Coordinates of C-alpha atoms in Angstrom, one line a residue:
X1 CA 80.1 61.9 111.6
X2 CA 83.6 60.9 110.4
X3 CA 85.9 63.2 108.5
X4 CA 85.2 61.7 105.1
X5 CA 81.4 61.7 105.6
X6 CA 81.5 65.3 106.6
X7 CA 83.5 66.3 103.5
X8 CA 81.2 64.3 101.3
X9 CA 78.2 66.0 102.8
X10 CA 79.8 69.5 102.2
X11 CA 80.5 68.5 98.6
X12 CA 76.9 67.4 98.2
X13 CA 75.5 70.6 99.8
X14 CA 77.5 72.7 97.4
X15 CA 77.2 70.6 94.3
X16 CA 74.0 72.2 92.9
X17 CA 74.9 75.8 93.9
X18 CA 77.8 76.4 91.6
X19 CA 77.4 78.8 88.8
X20 CA 79.7 79.2 85.7
X21 CA 78.5 82.8 85.5
X22 CA 79.7 83.6 89.0
X23 CA 82.8 81.4 88.7
X24 CA 84.6 83.6 86.2
X25 CA 84.4 86.9 88.2
X26 CA 85.3 85.1 91.5
X27 CA 88.4 83.6 89.9
X28 CA 89.3 87.0 88.4
X29 CA 88.9 88.7 91.8
X30 CA 91.4 86.2 93.2
X31 CA 93.8 86.9 90.2
X32 CA 93.2 83.4 88.8
X33 CA 95.0 81.8 91.7
X34 CA 92.2 79.4 92.6
X35 CA 89.4 77.5 90.9
X36 CA 85.9 78.2 92.2
X37 CA 82.6 76.4 92.1
X38 CA 80.9 79.8 91.8
X39 CA 79.1 79.7 95.1
X40 CA 78.7 83.0 96.9
X41 CA 79.3 83.4 100.7
X42 CA 75.6 83.6 101.8
X43 CA 74.6 80.6 99.8
X44 CA 77.7 78.6 100.9
X45 CA 77.0 79.3 104.5
X46 CA 73.3 78.6 104.2
X47 CA 74.1 75.2 102.8
X48 CA 77.0 74.2 105.0
X49 CA 76.5 75.8 108.4
X50 CA 73.8 73.3 109.4
X51 CA 76.4 70.6 108.9
X52 CA 79.0 72.5 110.9
X53 CA 76.6 73.3 113.7
X54 CA 75.5 69.6 113.9
X55 CA 79.0 68.6 115.0
X56 CA 79.0 68.4 118.8
X57 CA 82.2 69.0 120.8
X58 CA 84.6 67.7 118.1
X59 CA 88.0 66.6 119.1
X60 CA 90.9 68.9 118.0
X61 CA 92.4 66.1 115.9
X62 CA 89.1 65.7 114.1
X63 CA 88.8 69.4 113.4
X64 CA 92.3 69.7 112.1
X65 CA 92.1 66.6 110.0
X66 CA 88.8 67.6 108.5
X67 CA 89.9 71.1 107.8
X68 CA 93.0 69.7 106.1
X69 CA 90.9 67.4 104.0
X70 CA 88.7 70.3 102.9
X71 CA 91.8 72.3 102.2
X72 CA 93.1 69.7 99.8
X73 CA 90.1 70.0 97.6
X74 CA 90.6 72.0 94.5
X75 CA 87.9 74.7 94.6
X76 CA 88.3 77.6 96.9
X77 CA 84.9 77.3 98.5
X78 CA 86.1 74.2 100.4
X79 CA 88.9 76.2 102.1
X80 CA 86.2 78.7 103.1
X81 CA 84.1 76.0 104.7
X82 CA 87.2 74.7 106.5
X83 CA 87.7 78.2 108.0
X84 CA 84.0 78.4 109.0
X85 CA 84.3 75.0 110.6
X86 CA 87.4 76.0 112.7
X87 CA 85.8 79.4 113.6
X88 CA 82.6 77.8 114.8
X89 CA 84.5 75.3 117.0
X90 CA 87.5 77.3 118.0
X91 CA 86.7 76.7 121.6
X92 CA 87.7 73.0 121.2
X93 CA 91.2 74.0 120.0
X94 CA 94.2 74.6 122.3
X95 CA 97.4 76.5 122.1
X96 CA 99.2 73.3 121.1
X97 CA 97.0 73.3 117.9
X98 CA 98.2 76.7 116.7
X99 CA 101.3 75.3 114.8
X100 CA 99.0 73.0 112.8
X101 CA 96.8 76.0 112.0
X102 CA 99.8 78.0 110.9
X103 CA 100.9 75.1 108.7
X104 CA 97.4 75.2 107.1
X105 CA 97.8 78.9 106.5
X106 CA 100.9 78.3 104.5
X107 CA 99.1 76.1 102.0
X108 CA 97.2 77.9 99.2
X109 CA 98.0 81.2 100.9
X110 CA 96.2 84.3 100.0
X111 CA 94.6 87.1 102.1
X112 CA 91.2 85.5 102.2
X113 CA 92.3 82.2 103.8
X114 CA 95.1 83.7 105.8
X115 CA 92.9 86.3 107.4
X116 CA 90.2 83.8 108.2
X117 CA 92.7 81.6 110.0
X118 CA 94.2 84.7 111.7
X119 CA 90.8 85.1 113.4
X120 CA 90.7 81.5 114.5
X121 CA 94.3 81.6 115.8
X122 CA 93.5 84.8 117.6
X123 CA 90.6 83.3 119.4
X124 CA 92.6 80.3 120.5
X125 CA 95.6 82.4 121.7
X126 CA 93.2 84.8 123.5
X127 CA 91.6 81.9 125.4
X128 CA 94.9 80.3 126.2
X129 CA 96.3 83.6 127.5
X130 CA 93.7 83.7 130.3
X131 CA 95.5 80.6 131.8
X132 CA 99.0 81.2 130.6
X133 CA 100.3 84.8 130.0
X134 CA 103.1 83.3 127.9
X135 CA 100.6 82.1 125.3
X136 CA 101.3 84.9 122.9
X137 CA 104.9 83.8 122.5
X138 CA 103.7 81.5 119.7
X139 CA 102.8 84.7 117.9
X140 CA 106.2 86.2 118.7
X141 CA 107.7 83.2 116.9
X142 CA 105.3 83.7 113.9
X143 CA 106.5 87.3 113.7
X144 CA 110.0 86.1 112.9
X145 CA 108.9 83.5 110.3
X146 CA 110.3 83.7 106.8
X147 CA 106.8 83.4 105.3
X148 CA 105.3 86.9 105.3
X149 CA 101.8 85.4 105.6
X150 CA 102.6 84.1 109.1
X151 CA 104.0 87.5 110.0
X152 CA 100.7 89.0 108.8
X153 CA 98.8 86.6 111.1
X154 CA 101.0 87.7 114.0
X155 CA 100.1 91.3 113.2
X156 CA 96.4 90.6 113.0
X157 CA 95.8 88.0 115.7
X158 CA 94.6 90.6 118.2
X159 CA 91.9 92.0 116.0
X160 CA 88.8 92.6 118.1
X161 CA 90.5 92.1 121.5
X162 CA 89.8 95.7 122.5
X163 CA 90.6 96.0 126.3
X164 CA 92.4 92.6 126.2
X165 CA 94.9 93.8 123.7
X166 CA 98.5 93.4 124.6
X167 CA 99.4 97.0 123.6
X168 CA 103.1 96.5 123.9
X169 CA 103.0 93.6 121.5
X170 CA 100.6 95.4 119.1
X171 CA 102.9 98.5 118.8
X172 CA 106.1 96.4 119.0
X173 CA 104.9 94.1 116.1
X174 CA 104.0 97.2 114.1
X175 CA 107.3 98.8 114.8
X176 CA 109.2 95.6 113.8
X177 CA 107.3 95.1 110.6
X178 CA 107.2 98.7 109.5
X179 CA 110.3 98.6 107.3
X180 CA 108.8 95.8 105.2
X181 CA 107.8 96.8 101.6
X182 CA 105.3 93.9 101.3
X183 CA 101.8 95.4 100.6
X184 CA 100.0 92.7 102.7
X185 CA 102.2 93.5 105.7
X186 CA 101.8 97.2 105.4
X187 CA 98.0 96.8 105.1
X188 CA 98.0 94.5 108.1
X189 CA 99.8 97.0 110.3
X190 CA 97.3 99.7 109.4
X191 CA 94.3 97.4 109.9
X192 CA 95.5 96.2 113.3
X193 CA 96.1 99.8 114.5
X194 CA 92.8 101.0 113.1
X195 CA 91.0 98.2 114.9
X196 CA 92.6 99.1 118.2
X197 CA 91.8 102.7 117.6
X198 CA 88.2 101.9 118.1
X199 CA 89.1 101.1 121.8
X200 CA 91.9 103.7 122.4
X201 CA 92.2 106.3 119.6
X202 CA 94.6 108.4 121.6
X203 CA 97.2 105.6 122.0
X204 CA 97.1 104.8 118.2
X205 CA 97.4 108.5 117.3
X206 CA 100.3 108.9 119.6
X207 CA 102.0 105.8 118.2
X208 CA 101.5 106.9 114.6
X209 CA 102.9 110.4 115.4
X210 CA 105.9 108.8 117.2
X211 CA 106.6 106.5 114.2
X212 CA 106.3 109.3 111.7
X213 CA 107.7 108.4 108.3
X214 CA 108.9 105.1 109.6
X215 CA 105.4 103.9 109.0
X216 CA 104.4 103.6 105.3
X217 CA 101.8 106.0 104.0
X218 CA 99.5 103.0 103.6
X219 CA 99.9 101.9 107.2
X220 CA 99.4 105.5 108.5
X221 CA 96.4 106.1 106.3
X222 CA 94.7 102.9 107.5
X223 CA 95.6 103.4 111.1
X224 CA 94.1 106.9 111.2
X225 CA 91.1 106.2 109.0
X226 CA 88.5 106.9 111.7
X227 CA 90.4 109.2 114.1
X228 CA 91.8 111.9 111.9

C-alpha cells in the first residue's frame, strides 16, 4: 500500500466515528490548540490498528513519509495515528532516522505528540545502542536544543529501560535541566526519575537528596511519588 492509499484508508476508517459531542471537550482539554474529529483512543485504535498491522516490514522512508503526511492533516487524531504507526514499526527505524523524528516532534508540538514520539525515539536509540554505545549522543545533542520539547524528549527517552538505563545520563540530564522554569521540563525530570525508581529506588532517593532544592518541588514530588 502506498503512502497516499494508507492515509486515505485511515481517513475512511475514522470518517464515521467522529462526534461533535466529544469534539468540544477534546479540544478544550488541549486548550483549543488543535481541531479534533471527536474520536476517542479505543475507537481510533480499533479502526486503524488493522491497517497499521497489515503493513509488512515497511521501509524507513515509507514510515517517515507516511507519518509526515498524516501529521500534515488538520485533525489531531491523524497525528495520533502517525505515532501509533511509528510505534508499531519502530524496529524498522534506525539511528539515522532520529533527526527526522525530532523534526516531526517540532511540528504541532504539545505533550501528547511529543511524548508519543519520545517513546518511539527511545526504542530506536535503545536498539541502536546495543550495536553502538555512542548511539545516545543523538540525545545529548537534543538536550542542548533551543526547543524545550526536544529537551523533554531527551529527558524522557529512557522511560521503561530499567536495567538498560544509562544512569549517568539520566541523572546528568536531570541535573542540567533542573534550573529550567518550564513546567513541561520540570514534569519530565520527575517522570523520568519516578520511572527509574521502579528499578532502583535507592539510587533515585539518593539523587533527589543530593540535589536538594536544586530540583523544583514538582520534580522532587514526582520523583519520590512511590518511594517516600
